[in-house]
Coordinates of C-alpha atoms (C1' of nucleotides) in Angstrom, one line a residue:
Chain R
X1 CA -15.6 7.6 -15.4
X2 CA -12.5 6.3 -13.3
X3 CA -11.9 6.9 -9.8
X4 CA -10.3 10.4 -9.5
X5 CA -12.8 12.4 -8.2
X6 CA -11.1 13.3 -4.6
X7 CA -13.3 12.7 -1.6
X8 CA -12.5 14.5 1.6
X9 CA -11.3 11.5 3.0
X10 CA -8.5 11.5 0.0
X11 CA -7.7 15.1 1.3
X12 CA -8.0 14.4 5.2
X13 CA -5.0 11.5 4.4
X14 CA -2.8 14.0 2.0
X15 CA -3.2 16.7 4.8
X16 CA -2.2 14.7 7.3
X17 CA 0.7 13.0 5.1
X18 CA 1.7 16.7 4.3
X19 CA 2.4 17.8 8.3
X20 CA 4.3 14.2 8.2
X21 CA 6.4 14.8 5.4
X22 CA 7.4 18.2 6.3
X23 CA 8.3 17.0 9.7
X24 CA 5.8 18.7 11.3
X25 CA 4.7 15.3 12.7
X26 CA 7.0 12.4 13.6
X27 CA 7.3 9.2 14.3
X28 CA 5.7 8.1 17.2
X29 CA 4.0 11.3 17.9
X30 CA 0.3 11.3 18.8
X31 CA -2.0 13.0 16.0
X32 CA -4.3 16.0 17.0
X33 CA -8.1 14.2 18.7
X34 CA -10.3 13.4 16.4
X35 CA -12.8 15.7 17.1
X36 CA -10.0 18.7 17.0
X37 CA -8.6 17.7 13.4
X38 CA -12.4 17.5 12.5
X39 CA -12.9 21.3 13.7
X40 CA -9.7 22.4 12.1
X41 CA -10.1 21.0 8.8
X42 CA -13.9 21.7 8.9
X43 CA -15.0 18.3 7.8
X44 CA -17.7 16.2 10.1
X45 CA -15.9 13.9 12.4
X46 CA -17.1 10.7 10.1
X47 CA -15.8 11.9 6.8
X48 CA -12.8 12.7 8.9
X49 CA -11.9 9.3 10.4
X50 CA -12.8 7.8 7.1
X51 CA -9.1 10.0 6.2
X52 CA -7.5 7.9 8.9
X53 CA -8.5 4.8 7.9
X54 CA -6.8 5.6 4.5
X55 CA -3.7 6.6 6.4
X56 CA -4.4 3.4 8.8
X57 CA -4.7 1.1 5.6
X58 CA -1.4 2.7 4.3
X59 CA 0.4 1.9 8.1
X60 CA 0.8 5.3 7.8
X61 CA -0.6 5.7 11.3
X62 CA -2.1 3.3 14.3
X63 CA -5.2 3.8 15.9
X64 CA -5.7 2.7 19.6
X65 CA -9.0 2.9 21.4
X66 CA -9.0 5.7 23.8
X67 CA -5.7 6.7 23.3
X68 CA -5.1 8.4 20.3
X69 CA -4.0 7.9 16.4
X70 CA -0.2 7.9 16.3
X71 CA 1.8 8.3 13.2
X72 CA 3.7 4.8 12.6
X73 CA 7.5 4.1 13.0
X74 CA 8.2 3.6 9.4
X75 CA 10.2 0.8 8.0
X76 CA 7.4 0.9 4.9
X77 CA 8.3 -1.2 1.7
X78 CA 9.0 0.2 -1.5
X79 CA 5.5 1.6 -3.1
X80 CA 4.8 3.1 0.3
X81 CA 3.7 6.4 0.2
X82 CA 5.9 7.0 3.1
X83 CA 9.1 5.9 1.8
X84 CA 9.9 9.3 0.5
X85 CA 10.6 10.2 4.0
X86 CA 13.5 8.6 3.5
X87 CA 14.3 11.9 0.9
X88 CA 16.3 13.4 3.7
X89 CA 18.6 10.4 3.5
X90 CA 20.1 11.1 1.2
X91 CA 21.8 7.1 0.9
X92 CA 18.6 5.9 0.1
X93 CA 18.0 7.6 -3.0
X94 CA 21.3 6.2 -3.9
X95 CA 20.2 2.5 -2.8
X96 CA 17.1 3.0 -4.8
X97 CA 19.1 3.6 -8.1
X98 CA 21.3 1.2 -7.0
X99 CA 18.2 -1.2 -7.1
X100 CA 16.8 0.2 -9.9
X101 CA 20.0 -0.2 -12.4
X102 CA 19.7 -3.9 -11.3
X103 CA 16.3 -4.0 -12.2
X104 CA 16.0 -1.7 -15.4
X105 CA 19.0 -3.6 -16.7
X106 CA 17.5 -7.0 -16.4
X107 CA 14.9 -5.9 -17.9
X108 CA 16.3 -4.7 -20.5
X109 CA 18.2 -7.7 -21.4
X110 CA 15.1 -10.2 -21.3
X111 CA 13.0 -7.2 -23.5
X112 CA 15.8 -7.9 -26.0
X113 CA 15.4 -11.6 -25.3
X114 CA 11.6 -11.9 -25.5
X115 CA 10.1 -8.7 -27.2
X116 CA 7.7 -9.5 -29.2
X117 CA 7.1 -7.1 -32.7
X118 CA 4.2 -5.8 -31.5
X119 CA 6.3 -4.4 -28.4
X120 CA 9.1 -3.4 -30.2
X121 CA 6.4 -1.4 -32.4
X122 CA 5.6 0.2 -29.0
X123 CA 8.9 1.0 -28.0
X124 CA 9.2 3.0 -31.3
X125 CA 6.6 4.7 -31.0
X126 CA 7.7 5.5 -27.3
X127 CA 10.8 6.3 -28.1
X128 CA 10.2 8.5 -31.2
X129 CA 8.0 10.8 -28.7
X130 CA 10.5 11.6 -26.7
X131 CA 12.5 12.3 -29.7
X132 CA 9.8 14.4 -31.1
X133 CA 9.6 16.6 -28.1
X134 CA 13.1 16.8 -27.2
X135 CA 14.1 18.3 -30.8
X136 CA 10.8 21.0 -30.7
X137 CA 13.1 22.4 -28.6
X138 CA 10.1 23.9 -26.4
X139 CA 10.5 24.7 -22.9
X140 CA 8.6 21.6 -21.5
X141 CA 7.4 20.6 -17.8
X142 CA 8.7 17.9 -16.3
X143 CA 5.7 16.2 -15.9
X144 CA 5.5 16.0 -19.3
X145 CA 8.9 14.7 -20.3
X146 CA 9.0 12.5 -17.5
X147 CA 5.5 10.8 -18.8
X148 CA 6.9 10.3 -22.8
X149 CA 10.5 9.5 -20.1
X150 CA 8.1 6.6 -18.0
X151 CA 6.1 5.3 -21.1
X152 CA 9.2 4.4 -23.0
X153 CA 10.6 2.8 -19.9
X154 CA 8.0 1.1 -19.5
X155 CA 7.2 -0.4 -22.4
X156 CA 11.1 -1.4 -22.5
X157 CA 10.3 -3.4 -19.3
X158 CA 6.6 -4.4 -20.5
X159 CA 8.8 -6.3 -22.9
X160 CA 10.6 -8.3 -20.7
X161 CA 6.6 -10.3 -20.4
X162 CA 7.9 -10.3 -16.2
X163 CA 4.6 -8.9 -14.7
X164 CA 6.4 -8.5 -11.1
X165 CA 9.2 -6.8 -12.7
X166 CA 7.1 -4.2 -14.6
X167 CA 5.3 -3.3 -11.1
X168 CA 8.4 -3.4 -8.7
X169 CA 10.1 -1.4 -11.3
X170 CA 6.9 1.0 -11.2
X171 CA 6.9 1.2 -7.4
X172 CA 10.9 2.5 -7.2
X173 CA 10.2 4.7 -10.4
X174 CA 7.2 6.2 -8.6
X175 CA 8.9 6.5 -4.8
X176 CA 12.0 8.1 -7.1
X177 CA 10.2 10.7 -8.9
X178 CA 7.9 11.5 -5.8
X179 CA 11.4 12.2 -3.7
X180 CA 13.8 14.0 -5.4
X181 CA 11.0 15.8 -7.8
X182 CA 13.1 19.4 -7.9
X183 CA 16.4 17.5 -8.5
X184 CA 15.2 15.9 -11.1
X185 CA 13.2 19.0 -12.8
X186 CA 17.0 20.9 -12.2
X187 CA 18.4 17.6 -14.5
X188 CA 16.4 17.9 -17.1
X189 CA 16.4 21.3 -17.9
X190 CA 20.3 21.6 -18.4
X191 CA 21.0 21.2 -21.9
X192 CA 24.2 19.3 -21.6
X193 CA 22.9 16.8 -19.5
X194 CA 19.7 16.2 -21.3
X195 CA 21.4 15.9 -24.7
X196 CA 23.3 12.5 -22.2
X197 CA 20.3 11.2 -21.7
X198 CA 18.8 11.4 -25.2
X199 CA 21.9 9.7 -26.3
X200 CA 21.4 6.9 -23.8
X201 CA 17.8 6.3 -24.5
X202 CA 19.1 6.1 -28.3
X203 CA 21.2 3.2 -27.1
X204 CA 19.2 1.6 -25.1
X205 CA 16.5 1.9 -27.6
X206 CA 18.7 0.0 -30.6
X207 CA 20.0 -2.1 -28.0
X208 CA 16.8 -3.5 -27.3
X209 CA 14.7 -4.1 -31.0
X210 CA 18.0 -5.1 -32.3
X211 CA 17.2 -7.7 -30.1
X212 CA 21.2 -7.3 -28.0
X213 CA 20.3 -8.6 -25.0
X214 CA 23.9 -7.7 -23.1
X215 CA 24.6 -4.4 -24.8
X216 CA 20.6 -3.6 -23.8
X217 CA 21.6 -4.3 -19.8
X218 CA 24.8 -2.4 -20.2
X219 CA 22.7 0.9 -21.5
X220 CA 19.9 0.9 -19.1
X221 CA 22.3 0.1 -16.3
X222 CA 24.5 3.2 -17.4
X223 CA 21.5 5.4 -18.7
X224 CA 20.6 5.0 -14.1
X225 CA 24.1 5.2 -13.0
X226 CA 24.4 8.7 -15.5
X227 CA 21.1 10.0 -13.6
X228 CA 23.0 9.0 -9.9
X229 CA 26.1 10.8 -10.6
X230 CA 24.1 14.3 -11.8
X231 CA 21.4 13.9 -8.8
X232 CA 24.9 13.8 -6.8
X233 CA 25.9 16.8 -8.7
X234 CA 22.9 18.4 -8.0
X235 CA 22.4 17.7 -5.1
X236 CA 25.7 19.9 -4.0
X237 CA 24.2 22.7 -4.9
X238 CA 20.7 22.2 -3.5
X239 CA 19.4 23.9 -0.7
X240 CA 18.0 21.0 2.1
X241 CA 14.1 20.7 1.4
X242 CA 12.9 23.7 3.7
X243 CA 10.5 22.4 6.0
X244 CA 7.1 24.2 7.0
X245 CA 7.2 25.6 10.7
X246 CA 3.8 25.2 10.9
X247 CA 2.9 24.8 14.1
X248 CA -0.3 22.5 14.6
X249 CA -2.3 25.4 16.5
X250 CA -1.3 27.9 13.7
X251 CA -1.8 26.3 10.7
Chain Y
X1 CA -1.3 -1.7 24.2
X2 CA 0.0 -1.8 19.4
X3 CA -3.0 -1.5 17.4
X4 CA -4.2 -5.1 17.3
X5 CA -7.8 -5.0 18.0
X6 CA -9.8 -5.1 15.2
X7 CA -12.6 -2.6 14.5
X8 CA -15.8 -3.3 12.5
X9 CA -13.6 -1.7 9.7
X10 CA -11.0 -4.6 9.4
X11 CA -13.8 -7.1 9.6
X12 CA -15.3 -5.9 6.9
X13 CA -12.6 -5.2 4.4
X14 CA -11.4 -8.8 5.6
X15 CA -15.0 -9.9 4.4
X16 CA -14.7 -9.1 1.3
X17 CA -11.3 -9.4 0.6
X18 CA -12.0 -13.0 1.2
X19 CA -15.5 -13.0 -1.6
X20 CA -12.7 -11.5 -3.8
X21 CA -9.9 -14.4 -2.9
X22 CA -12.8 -16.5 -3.6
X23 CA -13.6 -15.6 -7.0
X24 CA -16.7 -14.7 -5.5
X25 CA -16.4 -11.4 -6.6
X26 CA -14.0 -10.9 -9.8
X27 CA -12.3 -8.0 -11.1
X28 CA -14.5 -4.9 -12.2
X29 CA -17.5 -6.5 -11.1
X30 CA -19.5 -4.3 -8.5
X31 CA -19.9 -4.6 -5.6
X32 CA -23.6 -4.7 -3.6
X33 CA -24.6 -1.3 -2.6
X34 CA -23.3 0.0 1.1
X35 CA -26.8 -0.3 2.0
X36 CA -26.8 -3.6 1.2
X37 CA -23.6 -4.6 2.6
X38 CA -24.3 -2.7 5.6
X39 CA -27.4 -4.6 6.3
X40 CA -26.3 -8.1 5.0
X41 CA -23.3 -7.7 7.4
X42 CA -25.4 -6.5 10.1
X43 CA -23.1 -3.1 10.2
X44 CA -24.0 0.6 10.5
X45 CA -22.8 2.3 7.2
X46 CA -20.7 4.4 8.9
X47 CA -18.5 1.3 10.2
X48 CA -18.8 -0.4 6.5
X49 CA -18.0 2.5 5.0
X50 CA -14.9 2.9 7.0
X51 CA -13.9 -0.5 5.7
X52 CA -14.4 0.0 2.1
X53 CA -11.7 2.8 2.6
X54 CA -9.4 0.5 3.9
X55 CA -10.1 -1.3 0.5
X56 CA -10.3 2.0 -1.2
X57 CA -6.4 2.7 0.2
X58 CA -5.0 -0.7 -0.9
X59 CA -6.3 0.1 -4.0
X60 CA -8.7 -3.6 -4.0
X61 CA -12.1 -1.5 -4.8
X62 CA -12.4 1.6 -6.6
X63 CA -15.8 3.6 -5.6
X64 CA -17.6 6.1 -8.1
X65 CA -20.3 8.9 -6.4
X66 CA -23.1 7.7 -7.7
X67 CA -22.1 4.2 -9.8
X68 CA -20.7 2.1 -6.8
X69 CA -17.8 0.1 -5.7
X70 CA -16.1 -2.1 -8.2
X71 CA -13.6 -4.6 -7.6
X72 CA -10.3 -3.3 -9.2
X73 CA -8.5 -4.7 -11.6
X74 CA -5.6 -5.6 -10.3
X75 CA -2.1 -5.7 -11.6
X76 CA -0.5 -4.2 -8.1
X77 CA 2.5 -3.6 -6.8
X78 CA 4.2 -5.9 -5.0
X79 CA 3.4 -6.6 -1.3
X80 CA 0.0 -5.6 -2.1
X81 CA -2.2 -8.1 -0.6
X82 CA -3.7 -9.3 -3.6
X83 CA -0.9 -9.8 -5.4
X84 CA -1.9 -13.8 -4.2
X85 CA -4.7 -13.6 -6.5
X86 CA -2.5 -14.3 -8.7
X87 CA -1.3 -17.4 -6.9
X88 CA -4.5 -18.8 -9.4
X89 CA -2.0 -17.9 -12.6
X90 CA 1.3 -20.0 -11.9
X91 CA 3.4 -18.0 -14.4
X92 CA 3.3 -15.2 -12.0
X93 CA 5.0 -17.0 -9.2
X94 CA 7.7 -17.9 -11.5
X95 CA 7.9 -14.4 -12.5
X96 CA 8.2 -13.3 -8.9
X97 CA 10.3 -15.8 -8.8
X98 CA 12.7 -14.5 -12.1
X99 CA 12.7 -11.5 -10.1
X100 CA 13.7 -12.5 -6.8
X101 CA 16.4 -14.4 -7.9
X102 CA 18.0 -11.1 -9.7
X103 CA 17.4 -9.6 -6.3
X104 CA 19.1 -12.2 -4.0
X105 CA 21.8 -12.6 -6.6
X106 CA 22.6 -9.3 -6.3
X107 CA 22.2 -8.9 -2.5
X108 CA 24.4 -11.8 -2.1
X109 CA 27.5 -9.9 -4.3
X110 CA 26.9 -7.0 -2.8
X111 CA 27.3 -9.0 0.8
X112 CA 30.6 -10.6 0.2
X113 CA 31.7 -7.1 -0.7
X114 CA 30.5 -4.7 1.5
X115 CA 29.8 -7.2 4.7
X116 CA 31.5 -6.1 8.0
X117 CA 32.5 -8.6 10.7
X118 CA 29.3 -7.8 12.5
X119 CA 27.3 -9.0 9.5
X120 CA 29.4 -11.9 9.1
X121 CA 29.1 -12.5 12.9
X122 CA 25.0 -12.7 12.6
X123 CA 25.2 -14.7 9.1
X124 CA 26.9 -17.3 10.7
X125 CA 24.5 -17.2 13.8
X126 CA 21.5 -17.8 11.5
X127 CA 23.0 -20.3 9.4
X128 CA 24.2 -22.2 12.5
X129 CA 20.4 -21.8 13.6
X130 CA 18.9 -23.2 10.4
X131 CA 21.3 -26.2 10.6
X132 CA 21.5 -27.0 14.4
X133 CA 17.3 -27.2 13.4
X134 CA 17.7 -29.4 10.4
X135 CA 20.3 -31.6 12.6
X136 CA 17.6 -32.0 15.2
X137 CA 15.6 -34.4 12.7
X138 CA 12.5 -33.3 14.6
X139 CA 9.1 -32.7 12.4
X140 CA 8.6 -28.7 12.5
X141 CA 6.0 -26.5 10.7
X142 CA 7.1 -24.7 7.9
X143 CA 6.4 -21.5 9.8
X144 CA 9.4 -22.1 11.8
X145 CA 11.7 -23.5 9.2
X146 CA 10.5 -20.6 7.3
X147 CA 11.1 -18.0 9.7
X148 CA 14.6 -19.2 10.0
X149 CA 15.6 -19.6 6.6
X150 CA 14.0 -16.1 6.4
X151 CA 16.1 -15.0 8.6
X152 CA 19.2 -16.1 7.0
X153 CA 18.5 -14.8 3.8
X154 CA 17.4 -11.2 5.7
X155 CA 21.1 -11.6 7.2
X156 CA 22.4 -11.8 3.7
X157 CA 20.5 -9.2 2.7
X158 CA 20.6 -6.4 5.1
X159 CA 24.7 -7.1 4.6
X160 CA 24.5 -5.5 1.9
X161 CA 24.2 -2.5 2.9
X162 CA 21.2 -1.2 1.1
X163 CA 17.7 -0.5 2.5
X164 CA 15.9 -0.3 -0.5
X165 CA 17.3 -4.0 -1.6
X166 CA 16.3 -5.1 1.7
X167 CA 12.6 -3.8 1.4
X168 CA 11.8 -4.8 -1.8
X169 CA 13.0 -8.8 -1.0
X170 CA 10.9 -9.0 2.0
X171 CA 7.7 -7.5 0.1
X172 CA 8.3 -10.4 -2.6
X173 CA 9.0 -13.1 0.2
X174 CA 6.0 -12.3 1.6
X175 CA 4.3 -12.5 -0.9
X176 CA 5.6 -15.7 -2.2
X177 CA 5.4 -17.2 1.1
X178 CA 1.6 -16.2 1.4
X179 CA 1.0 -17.5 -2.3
X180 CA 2.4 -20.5 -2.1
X181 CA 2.0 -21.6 1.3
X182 CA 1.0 -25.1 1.0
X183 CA 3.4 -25.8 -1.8
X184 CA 6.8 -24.3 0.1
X185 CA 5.2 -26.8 3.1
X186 CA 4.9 -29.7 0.7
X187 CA 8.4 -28.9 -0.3
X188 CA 9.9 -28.6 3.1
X189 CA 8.9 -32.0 4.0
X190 CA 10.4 -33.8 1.2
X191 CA 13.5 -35.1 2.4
X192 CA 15.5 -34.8 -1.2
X193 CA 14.7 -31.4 -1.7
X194 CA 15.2 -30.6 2.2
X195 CA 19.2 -31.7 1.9
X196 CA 19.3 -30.2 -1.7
X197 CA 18.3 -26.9 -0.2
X198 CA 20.5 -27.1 2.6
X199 CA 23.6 -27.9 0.9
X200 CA 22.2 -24.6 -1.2
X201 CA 22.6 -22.6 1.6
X202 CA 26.0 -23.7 2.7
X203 CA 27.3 -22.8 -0.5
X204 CA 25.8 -19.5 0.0
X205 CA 27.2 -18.9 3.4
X206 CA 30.5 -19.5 2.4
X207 CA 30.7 -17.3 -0.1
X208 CA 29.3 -14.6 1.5
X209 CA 31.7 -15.1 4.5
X210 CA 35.1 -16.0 2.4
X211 CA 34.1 -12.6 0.2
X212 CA 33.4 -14.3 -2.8
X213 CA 30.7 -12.2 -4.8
X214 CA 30.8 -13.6 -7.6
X215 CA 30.1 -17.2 -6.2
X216 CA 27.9 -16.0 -3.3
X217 CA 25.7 -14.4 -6.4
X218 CA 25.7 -17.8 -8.2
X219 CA 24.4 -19.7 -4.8
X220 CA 22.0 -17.2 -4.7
X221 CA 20.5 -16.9 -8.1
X222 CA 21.1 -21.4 -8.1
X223 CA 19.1 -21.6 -4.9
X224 CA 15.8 -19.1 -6.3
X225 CA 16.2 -21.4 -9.4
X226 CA 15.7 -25.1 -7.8
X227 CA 12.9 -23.6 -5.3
X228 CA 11.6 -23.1 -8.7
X229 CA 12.2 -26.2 -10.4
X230 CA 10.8 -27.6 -7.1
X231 CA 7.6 -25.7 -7.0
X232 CA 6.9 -26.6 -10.8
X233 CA 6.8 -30.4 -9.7
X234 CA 4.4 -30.0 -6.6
X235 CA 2.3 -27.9 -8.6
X236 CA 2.1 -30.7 -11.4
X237 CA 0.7 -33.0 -8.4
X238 CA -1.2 -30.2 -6.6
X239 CA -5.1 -29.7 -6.6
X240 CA -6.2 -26.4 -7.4
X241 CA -7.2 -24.5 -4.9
X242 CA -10.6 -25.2 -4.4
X243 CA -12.8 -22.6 -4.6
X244 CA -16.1 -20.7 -2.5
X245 CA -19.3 -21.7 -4.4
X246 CA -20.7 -18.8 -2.3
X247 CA -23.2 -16.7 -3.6
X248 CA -23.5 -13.0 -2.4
X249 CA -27.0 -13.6 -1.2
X250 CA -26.4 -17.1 0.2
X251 CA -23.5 -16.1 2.5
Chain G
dT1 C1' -36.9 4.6 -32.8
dA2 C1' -34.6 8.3 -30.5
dT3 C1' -34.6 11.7 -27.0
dC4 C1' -35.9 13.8 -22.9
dT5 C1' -37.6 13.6 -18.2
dT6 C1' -38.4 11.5 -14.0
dT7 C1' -37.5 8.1 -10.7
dA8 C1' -34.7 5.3 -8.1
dC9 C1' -30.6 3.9 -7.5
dT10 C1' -25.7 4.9 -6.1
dG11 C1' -22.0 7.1 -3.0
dG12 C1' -20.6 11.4 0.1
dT13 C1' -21.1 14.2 4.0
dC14 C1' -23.0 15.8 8.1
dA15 C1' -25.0 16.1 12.9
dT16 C1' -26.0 13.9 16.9
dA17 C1' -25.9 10.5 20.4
dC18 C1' -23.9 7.1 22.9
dC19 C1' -20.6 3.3 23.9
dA20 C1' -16.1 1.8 25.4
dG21 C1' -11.0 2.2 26.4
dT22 C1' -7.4 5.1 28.5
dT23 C1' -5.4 8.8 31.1
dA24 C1' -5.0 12.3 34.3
dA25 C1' -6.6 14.7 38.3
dT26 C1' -8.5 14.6 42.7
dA27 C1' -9.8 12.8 47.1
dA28 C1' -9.3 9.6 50.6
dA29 C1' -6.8 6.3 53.3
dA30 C1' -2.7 4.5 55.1
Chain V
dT1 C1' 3.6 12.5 52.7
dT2 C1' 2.7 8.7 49.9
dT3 C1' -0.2 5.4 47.9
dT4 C1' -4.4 3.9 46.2
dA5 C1' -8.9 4.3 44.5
dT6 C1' -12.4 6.9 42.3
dT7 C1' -14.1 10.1 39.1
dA8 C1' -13.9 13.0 35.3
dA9 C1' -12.3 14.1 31.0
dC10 C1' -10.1 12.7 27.5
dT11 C1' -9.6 9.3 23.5
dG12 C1' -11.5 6.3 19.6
dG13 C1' -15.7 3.3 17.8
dT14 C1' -20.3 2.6 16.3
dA15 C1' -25.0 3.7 15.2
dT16 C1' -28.9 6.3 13.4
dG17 C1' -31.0 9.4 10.5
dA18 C1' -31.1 13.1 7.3
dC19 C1' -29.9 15.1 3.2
dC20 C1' -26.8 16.2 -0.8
dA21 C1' -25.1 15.0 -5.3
dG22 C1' -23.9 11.9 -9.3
dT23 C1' -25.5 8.1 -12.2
dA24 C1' -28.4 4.8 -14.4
dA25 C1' -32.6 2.9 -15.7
dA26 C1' -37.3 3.2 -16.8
dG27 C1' -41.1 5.5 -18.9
dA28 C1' -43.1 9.0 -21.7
dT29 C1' -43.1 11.9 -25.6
dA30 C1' -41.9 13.4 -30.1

DNA sequence: TATCTTTACTGGTCATACCAGTTAATAAAA
DNA sequence: TTTTATTAACTGGTATGACCAGTAAAGATA
């Protein structure tokens, strides 16, 4: 069996990146002692600072001998945990997509460039999932869609046989999905819009195995620039990301 | 005083990051118990353990209650660490490579449009830098001509207005830079490739500066390709990277 | 030969003690 | 009153030992 069994270290980090997402904890600021964490979260002090070194390994936080664990200024690279911070800015969203068009696009053009058959046999099969689930017209998670969503991005980019591409693609796709998770569960559940993006993965989808390499960029690059402009839409009418007012003493 | 003193914990994930780097220890292989480790290492388990989450956190070792710790296999993210094992399978360089010119291309466009004088102002500054350097004639370490040209290309970059861009260059630089150390020294030193890759970059800089996207994205994408080309030669002359003929319990 | 049980491994968590670095408070000296 | 030095109380770091809980391998039995 894999490695997904959580240890308490697992949940000392995600507590801990929790109070720093919500603002609760900011940069610079010094983290609760040791030994008081430990009594508030009622875990032993080891199982405790072997949390911290998750969150030190991430450069989520700095430890200094006898002064205290301070949660790091974070200029984090893409992949980071972290850089979902960023979710109240809301430019950066916008500079990932903007990144991400670039990338998907290339990718898409080099998968119609070098698929092989056997990938383009996954790609069907990807893509015919999505099709399968969209027209059983069930009210779906998000979760789910955006998995059948991922894999038939992915095995569009898996195509493109660029290693480095696949994974920084998976990074931004990950940091995206992690930021703007309620925007993006609003998108899919309007009709109008999803029918959009079922038409664009059609495209880019016969783009690709009909091996177009510049009609395949143009529709992956469009299919991101579609999800910008309703995220922008959305985002209008969103409510800012209410933020816990958890005091560290109450919570 | 920053967080720069090492604990037992970075030791120890340094350890045996470096038996992995090594090919001493290979992916999905396990690792020796923590007893072991702790007493071959001459640590308390506590301390080791503490390091393995370090591992744990950049994803290098996976650890199962009960089985052990396994080296991962790895296909991760960019700016992961390990990523350099690959710098043992070439074609992933040149896919980093593929990838990072797409990248700079793109930072370069969006430079020449969306620069301000200030940008322009700094670009200049570390061009001038990088040639009042090569002018000198004096014999430098790559490290310095590196950091430079680095930050040249970061001035490029960061004029284009968009963080994400920004983050996910450096994480491939580095990464390049750390995987192909010796062979970007090699290639510095050559005197051919030293003016090729200069004029390179004063094609670059003027395009950015005169607001020519299109042409500052061609100097881009051209300069990735010939540190390419360039790296495919030295690695035709290149040893391999000789390898550890440690074994675990002979170390 | 297959299955079940037991043993011996593995990692996970805890309590306790003490070491070592830093900071703040207090006392003494200028 | 101010400055300096000392002490106490914080902080993180490491170690030891005990025990829990999951897994694998070895041995016994059917």
């Amino acid at each position: 069996m894999t490695e997904d069994v959580r240890q308490i270290a697992d949940v000392v980090a995600e507590r801990i990146e929790t109070l720093i997402l919500d603002g609760v904890l900011k940069p610079g600021q010094r983290l609760p002692s040791e030994r008081q964490l430990s009594e508030k979260l009622g875990f032993s002090r080891s199982a405790l600072r072997e949390g911290l070194q998750l969150l030190r390994a991430r450069r989520i936080i700095l430890t200094e001998h006898g002064r205290g664990s301070f949660v790091a200024k974070l200029m984090p690279e893409p992949a980071t945990p972290l850089m979902h911070l960023f979710s109240e800015h809301p430019r950066t969203i916008y500079d990932l997509l903007e990144v991400r068009a670039l990338l998907e696009g290339e990718s898409a053009r080099l998968a119609a460039m070098r698929g092989t058959d056997a990938d383009f046999i996954l790609i069907k099969r990807r893509y015919e999932a999505m099709v399968e689930l969209t027209q059983s017209g069930k009210e779906i998670e998000l979760r789910e869609h955006a998995k059948l969503d991922h894999a038939f991005h992915l095995a569009v980019c898996e195509a493109s046989h660029n290693p480095v591409l696949v994974h920084t693609l998976q990074s931004l796709t990950d940091l995206l999905i992690s930021s703007v998770f309620a925007s993006l569960n609003n998108l899919y559940h309007r009709p109008v819009q999803r029918r959009l993006i079922d038409r664009q993965h059609a495209r880019l989808y016969h783009a690709v195995v009909d091996r177009l390499p510049e009609q395949a960029k143009r529709a992956a690059v469009e299919h991101i620039h579609s999800i910008r402009d309703n995220l922008m839409e959305i985002e209008a009418e969103e409510q800012r990301i209410h933020r816990a007012s958890l005091r560290l003493n109450g919570w």
